[in-house]
């Protein structure tokens, strides 16, 4: 039996789209299995809960703006002897976001830093945390443009608001004074709002040399690097794998 137009209207005005979607099938099932009133109610409410959860995850994944959908399950830990898979799996529970802790993944190109950072973000979205992925270059470019267009505060808020901010490829080049101040603001303000995951080709020990201002550099290192989970990614570039072997000539 199809739900009546009046019922459809009621479900719509209460925004119960999960029930609206499943009601016809559930009514059929209830009739066939002589479901009790309570059981029927429980079933359709559960449909609504599941629908809301799924659409929340989809919304957060979209807002996160990942470059690619990467999962922890696709990660080959044997390629990184310095990383304890258990530590990554613990981090993937999302507890670090709850505790507003930070993570720094550093190592040579191709070792899976961006993959793991996005995979942790993916898990974050699924666990209910708002997430944003951005490259350091894009973050600084957006803030520089916003400064000219008088929308600095608004743009800064987009980096402060998510419970998890992932900054990819930080420290490829030295920071300008303006970038240092912006980065300091992000780190200092996010102290109250949530976590930062950073990927970098350079170990955190080398970062102070990239800042023009030693006082800000020390303060940044104190707030960020000294309190973060450090994940050194030492290994061969995964990108090189699967390339045809070079012919041996002798
Ligand atoms: P990085 O950010 O360190 O330069 P990426 O995360 O971009 O490296 O990895 C390069 C490519 O290799 C990506 O497609 C990534 O999914 C893959 N990759 C890297 N390391 C691993 C790994 N340990 N297991 C599975 N895939 C990997
Ligand atoms: Mg990368």
GROMACS .gro file of N, CA and C in nm, residues 12 25 28 36 42 58 62 64 80 87 99 120 130 135 157 160 181 190 201 205 210 243 245:
model
   69
   12UNK      N    1   0.695   1.481   0.496
   12UNK     CA    2   0.778   1.585   0.435
   12UNK      C    3   0.794   1.703   0.530
   25UNK      N    4   0.747  -0.028   0.151
   25UNK     CA    5   0.803  -0.163   0.169
   25UNK      C    6   0.778  -0.212   0.311
   28UNK      N    7   0.424  -0.329   0.369
   28UNK     CA    8   0.407  -0.461   0.307
   28UNK      C    9   0.463  -0.571   0.397
   36UNK      N   10   0.402  -0.638   1.519
   36UNK     CA   11   0.331  -0.561   1.622
   36UNK      C   12   0.348  -0.411   1.596
   42UNK      N   13   0.940   0.086   1.561
   42UNK     CA   14   1.086   0.077   1.578
   42UNK      C   15   1.156   0.063   1.443
   58UNK      N   16   2.781   1.145   0.398
   58UNK     CA   17   2.800   1.194   0.261
   58UNK      C   18   2.825   1.345   0.260
   62UNK      N   19   3.176   1.528   0.141
   62UNK     CA   20   3.174   1.627   0.032
   62UNK      C   21   3.241   1.757   0.081
   64UNK      N   22   3.458   1.788   0.302
   64UNK     CA   23   3.600   1.768   0.332
   64UNK      C   24   3.688   1.799   0.212
   80UNK      N   25   5.616   0.043   0.513
   80UNK     CA   26   5.670   0.143   0.606
   80UNK      C   27   5.713   0.077   0.736
   87UNK      N   28   4.925   0.183   1.585
   87UNK     CA   29   4.913   0.326   1.618
   87UNK      C   30   4.818   0.395   1.519
   99UNK      N   31   4.006   1.448   2.137
   99UNK     CA   32   4.100   1.507   2.234
   99UNK      C   33   4.169   1.632   2.179
  120UNK      N   34   4.263   0.903   0.725
  120UNK     CA   35   4.225   0.940   0.862
  120UNK      C   36   4.107   1.037   0.858
  130UNK      N   37   3.335   1.703   1.144
  130UNK     CA   38   3.347   1.787   1.025
  130UNK      C   39   3.495   1.801   0.992
  135UNK      N   40   4.557   2.181   0.061
  135UNK     CA   41   4.703   2.185   0.053
  135UNK      C   42   4.749   2.316   0.117
  157UNK      N   43   3.779   3.173   0.899
  157UNK     CA   44   3.681   3.090   0.972
  157UNK      C   45   3.665   2.952   0.909
  160UNK      N   46   3.915   2.743   1.060
  160UNK     CA   47   3.907   2.727   1.206
  160UNK      C   48   3.790   2.638   1.247
  181UNK      N   49   5.217   3.437   1.019
  181UNK     CA   50   5.114   3.492   1.109
  181UNK      C   51   4.982   3.418   1.091
  190UNK      N   52   4.278   2.705   1.673
  190UNK     CA   53   4.225   2.569   1.668
  190UNK      C   54   4.251   2.493   1.798
  201UNK      N   55   5.723   1.715   0.370
  201UNK     CA   56   5.842   1.644   0.323
  201UNK      C   57   5.958   1.662   0.421
  205UNK      N   58   6.162   1.894   1.304
  205UNK     CA   59   6.284   1.956   1.356
  205UNK      C   60   6.341   2.060   1.261
  210UNK      N   61   6.230   2.752   0.862
  210UNK     CA   62   6.147   2.798   0.750
  210UNK      C   63   6.071   2.926   0.783
  243UNK      N   64   5.640  -0.011  -1.173
  243UNK     CA   65   5.698   0.036  -1.299
  243UNK      C   66   5.772  -0.079  -1.365
  245UNK      N   67   6.049  -0.307  -1.495
  245UNK     CA   68   6.190  -0.318  -1.458
  245UNK      C   69   6.276  -0.268  -1.575
   0.00000   0.00000   0.00000
